[in-house]
Tab-separated table of C-alpha atoms and ligand atoms in Angstrom:
chain	number	residue	atom	x	y	z
A	227	UNK	CA	57.557	-107.275	201.360
A	228	UNK	CA	55.430	-104.342	201.343
A	229	UNK	CA	53.302	-104.136	204.059
A	230	UNK	CA	49.221	-103.902	204.200
A	231	UNK	CA	46.435	-103.105	206.368
A	232	UNK	CA	44.588	-105.885	205.891
A	233	UNK	CA	43.577	-107.470	209.397
A	234	UNK	CA	42.166	-110.658	208.156
A	235	UNK	CA	40.163	-109.123	205.099
A	236	UNK	CA	40.977	-109.820	201.468
A	237	UNK	CA	43.834	-107.826	199.828
A	238	UNK	CA	42.179	-105.081	198.002
A	239	UNK	CA	43.294	-103.118	194.792
A	240	UNK	CA	41.736	-100.044	193.565
A	241	UNK	CA	42.444	-99.342	189.597
A	242	UNK	CA	42.569	-95.728	188.570
A	243	UNK	CA	42.390	-94.296	185.409
A	244	UNK	CA	40.371	-91.429	183.418
A	245	UNK	CA	41.319	-91.220	179.802
A	246	UNK	CA	41.121	-93.275	176.487
A	247	UNK	CA	44.613	-94.782	176.532
A	248	UNK	CA	44.984	-95.465	180.044
A	249	UNK	CA	41.302	-97.238	179.875
A	250	UNK	CA	42.561	-99.556	177.027
A	251	UNK	CA	45.917	-100.434	178.651
A	252	UNK	CA	44.024	-101.046	182.191
A	253	UNK	CA	41.236	-103.110	180.835
A	254	UNK	CA	43.392	-106.117	180.521
A	255	UNK	CA	44.767	-105.661	184.163
A	256	UNK	CA	41.157	-105.487	185.475
A	257	UNK	CA	40.086	-108.472	183.601
A	258	UNK	CA	43.249	-110.412	184.997
A	259	UNK	CA	42.783	-109.211	188.677
A	260	UNK	CA	39.281	-110.169	188.677
A	261	UNK	CA	40.367	-113.574	187.752
A	262	UNK	CA	42.680	-113.377	190.767
A	263	UNK	CA	40.734	-114.969	193.992
A	264	UNK	CA	43.243	-113.475	196.393
A	265	UNK	CA	42.739	-109.811	195.248
A	266	UNK	CA	39.356	-107.843	195.606
A	267	UNK	CA	39.398	-105.223	192.790
A	268	UNK	CA	37.586	-101.720	192.526
A	269	UNK	CA	37.879	-99.399	189.398
A	270	UNK	CA	37.662	-95.722	190.156
A	271	UNK	CA	37.718	-93.814	186.960
A	272	UNK	CA	38.125	-89.849	187.032
A	273	UNK	CA	36.614	-89.281	183.784
A	274	UNK	CA	39.120	-87.037	182.427
A	275	UNK	CA	37.410	-88.099	179.256
A	276	UNK	CA	34.038	-88.955	179.241
A	277	UNK	CA	32.818	-90.148	175.811
A	278	UNK	CA	35.982	-91.430	174.704
A	279	UNK	CA	36.622	-93.332	178.235
A	280	UNK	CA	33.059	-94.810	177.866
A	281	UNK	CA	33.506	-96.360	174.707
A	282	UNK	CA	36.500	-98.412	175.934
A	283	UNK	CA	34.509	-99.609	179.573
A	284	UNK	CA	31.619	-100.622	177.161
A	285	UNK	CA	33.881	-102.765	174.739
A	286	UNK	CA	35.781	-104.448	177.615
A	287	UNK	CA	32.380	-104.553	179.732
A	288	UNK	CA	33.964	-102.780	183.013
A	289	UNK	CA	31.478	-100.999	185.401
A	290	UNK	CA	33.460	-98.690	187.385
A	291	UNK	CA	32.689	-99.187	191.202
A	292	UNK	CA	33.513	-95.132	191.375
A	293	UNK	CA	33.053	-92.441	188.622
A	294	UNK	CA	34.256	-88.833	189.688
A	295	UNK	CA	32.858	-87.562	186.415
A	296	UNK	CA	35.446	-84.731	186.115
A	297	UNK	CA	35.413	-83.786	182.638
A	298	UNK	CA	34.827	-80.258	181.467
A	299	UNK	CA	35.103	-78.718	178.018
A	300	UNK	CA	38.225	-77.042	177.569
A	301	UNK	CA	39.515	-78.171	180.911
A	302	UNK	CA	42.903	-76.961	181.905
A	303	UNK	CA	45.628	-79.006	183.789
A	304	UNK	CA	44.867	-77.593	187.082
A	305	UNK	CA	41.324	-77.993	186.977
A	306	UNK	CA	41.759	-81.518	185.978
A	307	UNK	CA	44.270	-82.138	188.807
A	308	UNK	CA	42.327	-80.234	191.378
A	309	UNK	CA	39.035	-82.218	190.555
A	310	UNK	CA	40.852	-85.720	190.195
A	311	UNK	CA	42.647	-85.091	193.683
A	312	UNK	CA	39.714	-83.817	195.506
A	313	UNK	CA	37.578	-86.718	194.129
A	314	UNK	CA	40.253	-89.338	194.639
A	315	UNK	CA	41.053	-88.161	198.342
A	316	UNK	CA	37.420	-89.120	199.307
A	317	UNK	CA	37.145	-92.210	197.433
A	318	UNK	CA	40.513	-93.782	198.816
A	319	UNK	CA	39.901	-92.517	202.400
A	320	UNK	CA	36.477	-94.017	202.445
A	321	UNK	CA	37.590	-97.583	200.958
A	322	UNK	CA	41.442	-97.521	201.989
A	323	UNK	CA	42.521	-100.267	199.514
A	324	UNK	CA	45.946	-101.967	200.144
A	325	UNK	CA	47.430	-100.808	196.803
A	326	UNK	CA	46.572	-98.126	194.098
A	327	UNK	CA	47.135	-98.967	190.449
A	328	UNK	CA	47.693	-96.058	188.087
A	329	UNK	CA	49.020	-95.967	184.652
A	330	UNK	CA	51.152	-93.996	182.327
A	331	UNK	CA	51.544	-90.402	182.406
A	332	UNK	CA	48.112	-88.457	182.082
A	333	UNK	CA	47.048	-85.872	184.801
A	334	UNK	CA	44.588	-88.505	186.222
A	335	UNK	CA	47.765	-90.656	186.657
A	336	UNK	CA	49.727	-87.984	188.686
A	337	UNK	CA	46.759	-87.090	190.706
A	338	UNK	CA	46.016	-90.725	191.479
A	339	UNK	CA	49.481	-91.509	192.607
A	340	UNK	CA	49.648	-88.233	194.830
A	341	UNK	CA	46.202	-88.847	196.245
A	342	UNK	CA	47.357	-92.628	197.322
A	343	UNK	CA	50.606	-91.056	198.725
A	344	UNK	CA	48.504	-88.489	200.906
A	345	UNK	CA	46.874	-91.645	202.368
A	346	UNK	CA	50.216	-93.567	202.562
A	347	UNK	CA	48.821	-96.258	200.146
A	348	UNK	CA	51.437	-98.123	198.209
A	349	UNK	CA	51.010	-96.934	194.439
A	350	UNK	CA	51.685	-99.525	191.695
A	351	UNK	CA	52.652	-97.735	188.447
A	352	UNK	CA	51.794	-99.593	185.054
A	353	UNK	CA	53.937	-98.424	182.098
A	354	UNK	CA	56.566	-97.368	184.286
A	355	UNK	CA	59.908	-95.515	183.057
A	356	UNK	CA	59.140	-94.172	179.838
A	357	UNK	CA	61.416	-90.756	179.306
A	358	UNK	CA	62.239	-88.350	176.718
A	359	UNK	CA	64.493	-86.574	179.309
A	360	UNK	CA	62.770	-83.371	178.252
A	361	UNK	CA	60.768	-81.430	180.590
A	362	UNK	CA	58.070	-80.293	177.956
A	363	UNK	CA	57.917	-82.882	175.398
A	364	UNK	CA	55.713	-84.331	175.670
A	365	UNK	CA	53.948	-81.928	177.683
A	366	UNK	CA	52.726	-82.370	180.229
A	367	UNK	CA	53.260	-86.174	180.304
A	368	UNK	CA	57.002	-86.298	180.760
A	369	UNK	CA	56.569	-84.804	184.391
A	370	UNK	CA	53.388	-86.535	185.094
A	371	UNK	CA	55.268	-89.924	184.634
A	372	UNK	CA	58.663	-88.651	186.481
A	373	UNK	CA	56.326	-87.395	189.327
A	374	UNK	CA	54.337	-90.318	189.315
A	375	UNK	CA	57.362	-92.599	189.305
A	376	UNK	CA	58.684	-90.860	192.341
A	377	UNK	CA	55.444	-91.338	194.412
A	378	UNK	CA	55.124	-94.912	193.449
A	379	UNK	CA	56.224	-98.335	195.056
A	380	UNK	CA	56.104	-100.691	192.257
A	381	UNK	CA	57.297	-100.163	188.990
A	382	UNK	CA	55.649	-102.052	186.365
A	383	UNK	CA	58.033	-101.209	183.291
A	384	UNK	CA	57.230	-102.317	179.868
A	385	UNK	CA	60.683	-102.944	178.362
A	386	UNK	CA	64.294	-103.392	179.471
A	387	UNK	CA	64.740	-99.734	178.462
A	388	UNK	CA	62.145	-98.439	180.616
A	389	UNK	CA	63.795	-100.598	183.429
A	390	UNK	CA	67.266	-99.019	182.670
A	391	UNK	CA	65.432	-95.614	182.639
A	392	UNK	CA	64.313	-96.191	186.560
A	393	UNK	CA	67.743	-97.472	187.430
A	394	UNK	CA	69.235	-94.468	186.374
A	395	UNK	CA	67.126	-92.469	188.787
A	396	UNK	CA	67.838	-94.625	191.600
A	397	UNK	CA	64.731	-96.452	191.822
A	398	UNK	CA	65.442	-99.868	193.770
A	399	UNK	CA	66.114	-102.422	191.416
A	400	UNK	CA	63.594	-104.872	193.433
A	401	UNK	CA	60.818	-102.634	192.999
A	402	UNK	CA	61.168	-102.672	189.127
A	403	UNK	CA	59.270	-105.579	186.831
A	404	UNK	CA	59.534	-105.834	183.447
A	405	UNK	CA	56.295	-106.835	182.082
A	406	UNK	CA	55.776	-106.016	178.560
A	407	UNK	CA	53.090	-103.420	177.938
A	408	UNK	CA	49.378	-104.459	178.483
A	409	UNK	CA	48.786	-102.492	175.109
A	410	UNK	CA	49.628	-105.812	173.559
A	411	UNK	CA	47.313	-107.629	175.840
A	412	UNK	CA	44.561	-105.193	174.631
A	413	UNK	CA	45.317	-106.093	171.211
A	414	UNK	CA	44.799	-109.758	171.258
A	415	UNK	CA	41.350	-109.268	172.695
A	416	UNK	CA	40.594	-106.680	169.712
A	417	UNK	CA	41.832	-107.851	166.475
A	418	UNK	CA	40.118	-110.499	164.497
A	419	UNK	CA	40.465	-112.180	161.139
A	420	UNK	CA	37.231	-111.265	158.989
A	421	UNK	CA	36.354	-108.307	161.461
A	422	UNK	CA	33.160	-106.391	160.644
A	423	UNK	CA	33.430	-102.545	161.752
A	424	UNK	CA	30.706	-101.405	164.200
A	425	UNK	CA	31.119	-98.133	162.216
A	426	UNK	CA	29.257	-99.204	159.118
A	427	UNK	CA	31.038	-96.717	156.426
A	428	UNK	CA	34.449	-98.632	157.180
A	429	UNK	CA	32.991	-101.854	155.726
A	430	UNK	CA	32.911	-100.415	152.401
A	431	UNK	CA	36.109	-98.464	151.720
A	432	UNK	CA	37.014	-97.855	148.353
A	433	UNK	CA	38.358	-101.127	146.810
A	434	UNK	CA	42.188	-100.843	145.854
A	435	UNK	CA	42.326	-97.760	147.660
A	436	UNK	CA	45.447	-97.462	150.046
A	437	UNK	CA	44.358	-96.437	153.446
A	438	UNK	CA	46.310	-93.537	155.462
A	439	UNK	CA	45.218	-93.740	159.326
A	440	UNK	CA	45.750	-90.517	160.867
A	441	UNK	CA	45.545	-89.592	165.060
A	442	UNK	CA	46.962	-86.317	166.075
A	443	UNK	CA	46.187	-84.346	169.631
A	444	UNK	CA	49.175	-83.686	171.444
A	445	UNK	CA	48.929	-80.443	173.611
A	446	UNK	CA	52.313	-79.507	172.417
A	447	UNK	CA	51.298	-79.594	168.996
A	448	UNK	CA	47.893	-77.923	169.191
A	449	UNK	CA	48.109	-74.431	167.157
A	450	UNK	CA	51.170	-74.276	164.373
A	451	UNK	CA	52.215	-77.598	164.569
A	452	UNK	CA	48.698	-79.159	163.895
A	453	UNK	CA	47.965	-76.753	161.283
A	454	UNK	CA	51.460	-77.913	159.805
A	455	UNK	CA	50.316	-81.428	159.942
A	456	UNK	CA	46.920	-80.910	158.275
A	457	UNK	CA	48.547	-79.159	155.504
A	458	UNK	CA	50.884	-81.849	154.915
A	459	UNK	CA	48.097	-84.677	154.826
A	460	UNK	CA	46.214	-82.552	152.467
A	461	UNK	CA	49.324	-82.392	150.091
A	462	UNK	CA	49.798	-86.188	150.367
A	463	UNK	CA	45.888	-87.096	149.513
A	464	UNK	CA	46.305	-84.719	146.141
A	465	UNK	CA	49.633	-85.883	145.190
A	466	UNK	CA	48.560	-89.636	145.334
A	467	UNK	CA	44.967	-90.421	143.770
A	468	UNK	CA	44.988	-93.979	145.284
A	469	UNK	CA	45.150	-92.894	148.802
A	470	UNK	CA	41.788	-92.785	151.158
A	471	UNK	CA	42.738	-91.178	154.289
A	472	UNK	CA	40.877	-91.807	157.514
A	473	UNK	CA	41.037	-89.112	160.404
A	474	UNK	CA	39.098	-90.369	163.538
A	475	UNK	CA	39.242	-86.725	165.294
A	476	UNK	CA	40.075	-86.420	168.728
A	477	UNK	CA	37.127	-84.702	170.645
A	478	UNK	CA	39.062	-81.733	171.898
A	479	UNK	CA	38.042	-78.524	170.342
A	480	UNK	CA	41.457	-77.480	170.039
A	481	UNK	CA	42.284	-80.385	167.740
A	482	UNK	CA	39.002	-80.131	165.789
A	483	UNK	CA	39.147	-76.564	164.546
A	484	UNK	CA	42.200	-76.591	162.517
A	485	UNK	CA	41.533	-80.492	161.271
A	486	UNK	CA	38.259	-79.318	160.134
A	487	UNK	CA	39.367	-75.814	158.709
A	488	UNK	CA	41.951	-77.633	156.638
A	489	UNK	CA	40.728	-81.008	155.523
A	490	UNK	CA	36.789	-81.182	155.853
A	491	UNK	CA	34.875	-81.873	152.358
A	492	UNK	CA	38.301	-82.742	150.482
A	493	UNK	CA	38.056	-85.895	148.162
A	494	UNK	CA	39.275	-89.132	149.583
A	495	UNK	CA	39.248	-87.602	153.239
A	496	UNK	CA	36.937	-89.245	155.955
A	497	UNK	CA	36.953	-87.477	158.909
A	498	UNK	CA	34.953	-89.033	161.509
A	499	UNK	CA	34.501	-89.376	165.567
A	500	UNK	CA	36.915	-91.093	167.589
A	501	UNK	CA	36.424	-94.952	166.854
A	502	UNK	CA	35.801	-97.418	169.535
A	503	UNK	CA	39.121	-99.549	170.117
A	504	UNK	CA	38.329	-102.733	168.396
A	505	UNK	CA	37.348	-100.531	165.183
A	506	UNK	CA	40.611	-98.601	165.342
A	507	UNK	CA	42.734	-101.726	165.998
A	508	UNK	CA	41.143	-103.457	162.947
A	509	UNK	CA	41.562	-100.580	161.084
A	510	UNK	CA	45.031	-100.300	161.980
A	511	UNK	CA	45.592	-103.499	160.393
A	512	UNK	CA	44.148	-102.645	157.115
A	513	UNK	CA	46.027	-99.224	156.748
A	514	UNK	CA	49.048	-98.984	154.287
A	515	UNK	CA	50.585	-96.353	156.668
A	516	UNK	CA	50.070	-94.625	159.898
A	517	UNK	CA	50.630	-91.035	160.882
A	518	UNK	CA	50.165	-89.971	164.411
A	519	UNK	CA	51.531	-88.172	167.564
A	520	UNK	CA	49.794	-90.751	169.922
A	521	UNK	CA	51.896	-92.873	172.148
A	522	UNK	CA	49.802	-96.111	171.906
A	523	UNK	CA	49.614	-96.346	168.652
A	524	UNK	CA	53.417	-96.352	168.377
A	525	UNK	CA	53.159	-99.465	170.694
A	526	UNK	CA	50.403	-101.222	168.731
A	527	UNK	CA	51.333	-100.592	164.914
A	528	UNK	CA	54.568	-102.702	165.292
A	529	UNK	CA	52.921	-105.816	166.085
A	530	UNK	CA	50.393	-105.416	163.244
A	531	UNK	CA	53.273	-104.791	161.003
A	532	UNK	CA	52.262	-101.496	159.719
A	533	UNK	CA	54.642	-98.522	159.561
A	534	UNK	CA	54.214	-95.435	161.341
A	535	UNK	CA	55.264	-91.939	161.198
A	536	UNK	CA	55.459	-90.081	164.289
A	537	UNK	CA	54.795	-86.345	163.833
A	538	UNK	CA	56.743	-85.275	166.985
A	539	UNK	CA	60.318	-84.207	167.703
A	540	UNK	CA	61.189	-86.919	170.166
A	541	UNK	CA	59.709	-89.982	171.435
A	542	UNK	CA	59.674	-91.793	174.649
A	543	UNK	CA	59.355	-95.077	172.630
A	544	UNK	CA	62.598	-95.466	170.769
A	545	UNK	CA	62.381	-99.377	170.737
A	546	UNK	CA	60.246	-99.528	167.400
A	547	UNK	CA	62.487	-96.647	165.750
A	548	UNK	CA	65.504	-98.661	166.604
A	549	UNK	CA	63.962	-101.770	165.007
A	550	UNK	CA	62.641	-99.832	162.092
A	551	UNK	CA	58.868	-99.845	162.032
A	552	UNK	CA	58.819	-96.482	163.458
A	553	UNK	CA	60.304	-93.111	161.848
A	554	UNK	CA	60.117	-89.760	163.584
A	555	UNK	CA	59.210	-87.703	161.041
A	556	UNK	CA	58.730	-84.070	163.227
A	557	UNK	CA	56.502	-81.559	162.166
A	558	UNK	CA	57.971	-79.924	159.345
A	559	UNK	CA	55.332	-79.914	156.472
A	560	UNK	CA	57.966	-80.695	153.895
A	561	UNK	CA	59.421	-83.658	155.868
A	562	UNK	CA	56.026	-85.166	156.496
A	563	UNK	CA	55.111	-84.869	152.916
A	564	UNK	CA	58.485	-85.971	151.621
A	565	UNK	CA	58.806	-88.983	154.109
A	566	UNK	CA	55.014	-90.207	153.444
A	567	UNK	CA	55.653	-90.003	149.549
A	568	UNK	CA	58.655	-91.877	149.607
A	569	UNK	CA	57.136	-94.804	151.395
A	570	UNK	CA	54.089	-94.802	149.223
A	571	UNK	CA	56.082	-94.976	145.985
A	572	UNK	CA	59.244	-96.834	146.986
A	573	UNK	CA	58.268	-100.370	147.568
A	574	UNK	CA	61.532	-101.343	149.116
A	575	UNK	CA	61.749	-98.519	151.550
A	576	UNK	CA	58.243	-99.347	152.541
A	577	UNK	CA	58.854	-103.218	152.934
A	578	UNK	CA	61.971	-102.112	155.054
A	579	UNK	CA	59.297	-100.710	157.390
A	580	UNK	CA	56.480	-103.220	157.151
A	581	UNK	CA	57.930	-105.869	159.395
A	582	UNK	CA	56.047	-107.493	162.058
A	583	UNK	CA	57.876	-106.924	165.434
A	584	UNK	CA	57.253	-106.963	169.011
A	585	UNK	CA	59.105	-105.044	171.330
A	586	UNK	CA	56.582	-103.907	173.581
A	587	UNK	CA	54.493	-107.258	174.748
A	588	UNK	CA	54.040	-110.633	174.205
A	589	UNK	CA	49.969	-110.421	175.487
A	590	UNK	CA	50.844	-111.718	179.093
A	591	UNK	CA	51.735	-108.211	180.823
A	592	UNK	CA	48.693	-108.070	182.857
A	593	UNK	CA	49.659	-111.615	184.131
A	594	UNK	CA	53.072	-110.683	184.977
A	595	UNK	CA	51.650	-107.644	186.987
A	596	UNK	CA	49.325	-109.615	189.000
A	597	UNK	CA	52.035	-112.540	189.931
A	598	UNK	CA	54.422	-109.665	190.838
A	599	UNK	CA	51.808	-108.188	193.122
A	600	UNK	CA	50.944	-111.412	194.720
A	601	UNK	CA	54.603	-112.368	195.373
A	602	UNK	CA	55.270	-108.953	196.651
A	603	UNK	CA	52.606	-108.693	199.074
A	604	UNK	CA	52.917	-112.534	200.232
A	605	UNK	CA	49.767	-113.641	198.284
A	606	UNK	CA	51.430	-116.540	196.811
A	607	UNK	CA	53.411	-117.587	194.242
A	608	UNK	CA	57.030	-116.502	192.902
A	609	UNK	CA	58.566	-113.397	191.164
A	610	UNK	CA	57.511	-113.411	187.466
A	611	UNK	CA	60.471	-113.350	185.067
A	612	UNK	CA	60.994	-110.365	182.980
A	613	UNK	CA	59.349	-109.957	179.759
A	614	UNK	CA	62.057	-110.375	176.758
A	615	UNK	CA	61.029	-109.814	173.259
A	616	UNK	CA	61.397	-112.296	170.838
A	617	UNK	CA	63.508	-111.924	167.697
A	618	UNK	CA	60.726	-111.704	165.442
A	619	UNK	CA	57.037	-112.068	166.613
A	620	UNK	CA	53.799	-110.933	164.822
A	621	UNK	CA	50.673	-110.441	166.765
A	622	UNK	CA	49.576	-113.894	165.550
A	623	UNK	CA	52.753	-115.789	167.129
A	624	UNK	CA	52.453	-114.264	170.715
B	19	UD1	C1	44.865	-86.374	177.547
B	19	UD1	C2	45.977	-86.796	178.290
B	19	UD1	C3	47.115	-87.076	177.162
B	19	UD1	C4	46.773	-88.128	176.312
B	19	UD1	C5	45.215	-87.887	175.946
B	19	UD1	C6	44.593	-89.320	175.399
B	19	UD1	C7	46.665	-85.022	180.101
B	19	UD1	C8	47.132	-83.878	180.520
B	19	UD1	N1	46.572	-85.330	178.959
B	19	UD1	O1	45.089	-85.378	176.890
B	19	UD1	O2	48.275	-87.461	177.964
B	19	UD1	O3	47.719	-88.482	175.368
B	19	UD1	O4	44.252	-87.620	176.763
B	19	UD1	O5	43.639	-88.970	174.403
B	19	UD1	O6	46.364	-85.758	180.783
B	19	UD1	N2	37.268	-84.334	175.396
B	19	UD1	C9	35.490	-84.508	174.993
B	19	UD1	N3	35.286	-85.906	175.323
B	19	UD1	C10	36.245	-86.923	175.611
B	19	UD1	C11	37.645	-86.647	175.921
B	19	UD1	C12	37.667	-85.166	175.558
B	19	UD1	O7	35.050	-83.653	174.804
B	19	UD1	O8	35.983	-87.814	175.855
B	19	UD1	C13	37.543	-82.839	175.028
B	19	UD1	C14	37.053	-81.877	176.235
B	19	UD1	O9	36.798	-80.684	175.696
B	19	UD1	C15	38.316	-81.872	176.983
B	19	UD1	C16	39.313	-81.609	176.025
B	19	UD1	O10	38.961	-82.733	175.057
B	19	UD1	O11	38.183	-80.606	178.131
B	19	UD1	C17	40.676	-82.210	176.466
B	19	UD1	O12	40.916	-83.606	177.197
B	19	UD1	P1	42.223	-83.590	178.123
B	19	UD1	O13	41.696	-84.849	178.889
B	19	UD1	O14	42.189	-82.226	179.131
B	19	UD1	O15	43.415	-83.685	177.117
B	19	UD1	P2	43.652	-84.513	175.887
B	19	UD1	O16	44.328	-83.771	175.036
B	19	UD1	O17	42.727	-85.462	175.699
B	20	UDP	N1	42.098	-95.191	169.695
B	20	UDP	C1	40.918	-95.365	169.704
B	20	UDP	N2	40.405	-94.799	168.545
B	20	UDP	C2	40.460	-93.978	167.964
B	20	UDP	C3	42.079	-93.256	167.734
B	20	UDP	C4	42.924	-94.044	168.714
B	20	UDP	O1	40.436	-96.455	170.177
B	20	UDP	O2	39.570	-93.275	167.051
B	20	UDP	C5	43.168	-96.001	170.491
B	20	UDP	C6	44.338	-96.492	169.864
B	20	UDP	O3	44.374	-97.918	169.311
B	20	UDP	C7	45.484	-96.319	171.351
B	20	UDP	C8	44.925	-95.488	172.074
B	20	UDP	O4	43.564	-95.255	171.565
B	20	UDP	O5	45.186	-97.384	171.962
B	20	UDP	C9	45.760	-94.101	172.210
B	20	UDP	O6	45.118	-93.218	172.597
B	20	UDP	P1	45.471	-91.819	172.547
B	20	UDP	O7	46.081	-91.433	171.082
B	20	UDP	O8	44.477	-90.695	172.599
B	20	UDP	O9	46.543	-91.274	173.423
B	20	UDP	P2	48.100	-91.810	173.755
B	20	UDP	O10	48.363	-92.892	173.611
B	20	UDP	O11	48.743	-90.511	172.810
B	20	UDP	O12	48.093	-91.052	175.261
């Protein structure tokens, strides 16, 4: 059992995050922790992202207890690390929680785990154990998650594969819990039948058009790879007159410039600001095909039965590739055009990819994480059983 410095006070946890995907995936955990009477929960955001973080906080009605407000335009990795680490050093030092939760693989994740370690505070890593095995793919996330794993005491692995990655690195088996991914908990919160979009123009998309939804932002894809993606998108739209492309463009200026240069003003192309996550999830549900280099979208789309072409050479999320709903298409312009066109013209190929499966969760990941913490710190309850995916499970059936 892990010890804490409680001395009669309530067990306290601090949940640390800073970017859009961390916020989406930590929000269900914050809600679950706040329902748990034995744990006092504080939220600290670095605000490595500002607007894109605030959209999520608003939707999930989370008001941070601490906001480091570190984002600057064009920030470097060193600057983010530096500002996050200094801010967290102070917040953790003044508040001394019994446990710090971090999520995933961003620079905030790594800085949060390091700051907690410097204060000798145990770290719980949510979405632990994802690996490509390649130092620079994705960059810098692969090293962020490995370093965070080394600094962590509790590892909340979303899948059995993530658990086996950790075991292969000699992480003690009794510190790993297979919980499912909290992003599926978030989907259950956001996806609704007869959803009305907050972004008004999405309520009047052309009738009968097939929707292509795109999101791309990875650091290692900036420059030539992103330009190649954009050229491919332009050709796909031109080749298929019934296709309508929606691309909520990440706020990074290094993403915006090439996207706008190549796609702005084209017929049947809608470039819009990042959507709030309820709009985005419900738009995924209405899409015919999704093209992305995002991590989270690869986990969400299988639950919605929407095929995804991953615009990367490797993925740390092979479960849905194995299940057939996600295909790694890479960054070559011809390969992207060819694969997308096949799916748009070959109904059997499309249907082969469009099955709803749920390798990543059943909507109860946050509850398992809280149960694991209660058990591990002697607050009550027993060890939660591992998450195991059902053979066939759409979002409706989880
Ligand atoms: C970060 C994460 C990445 C994650 C991604 C999710 C790191 C190193 N990268 O990458 O793992 O996949 O978030 O989107 O942690 N910006 C704004 N407003 C915002 C957000 C970003 O203006 O709300 C602009 C700023 O100019 C900022 C730039 O985007 O400097 C890049 O943001 P940053 O967090 O450094 O990198 P991401 O590519 O977003
Ligand atoms: N997302 C969103 N609005 C958008 C695009 C994406 O809310 O306009 C959500 C998406 O549903 C997923 C998350 O953002 O939950 C993924 O974040 P991102 O692609 O920024 O990061 P990654 O998952 O690649 O780290």
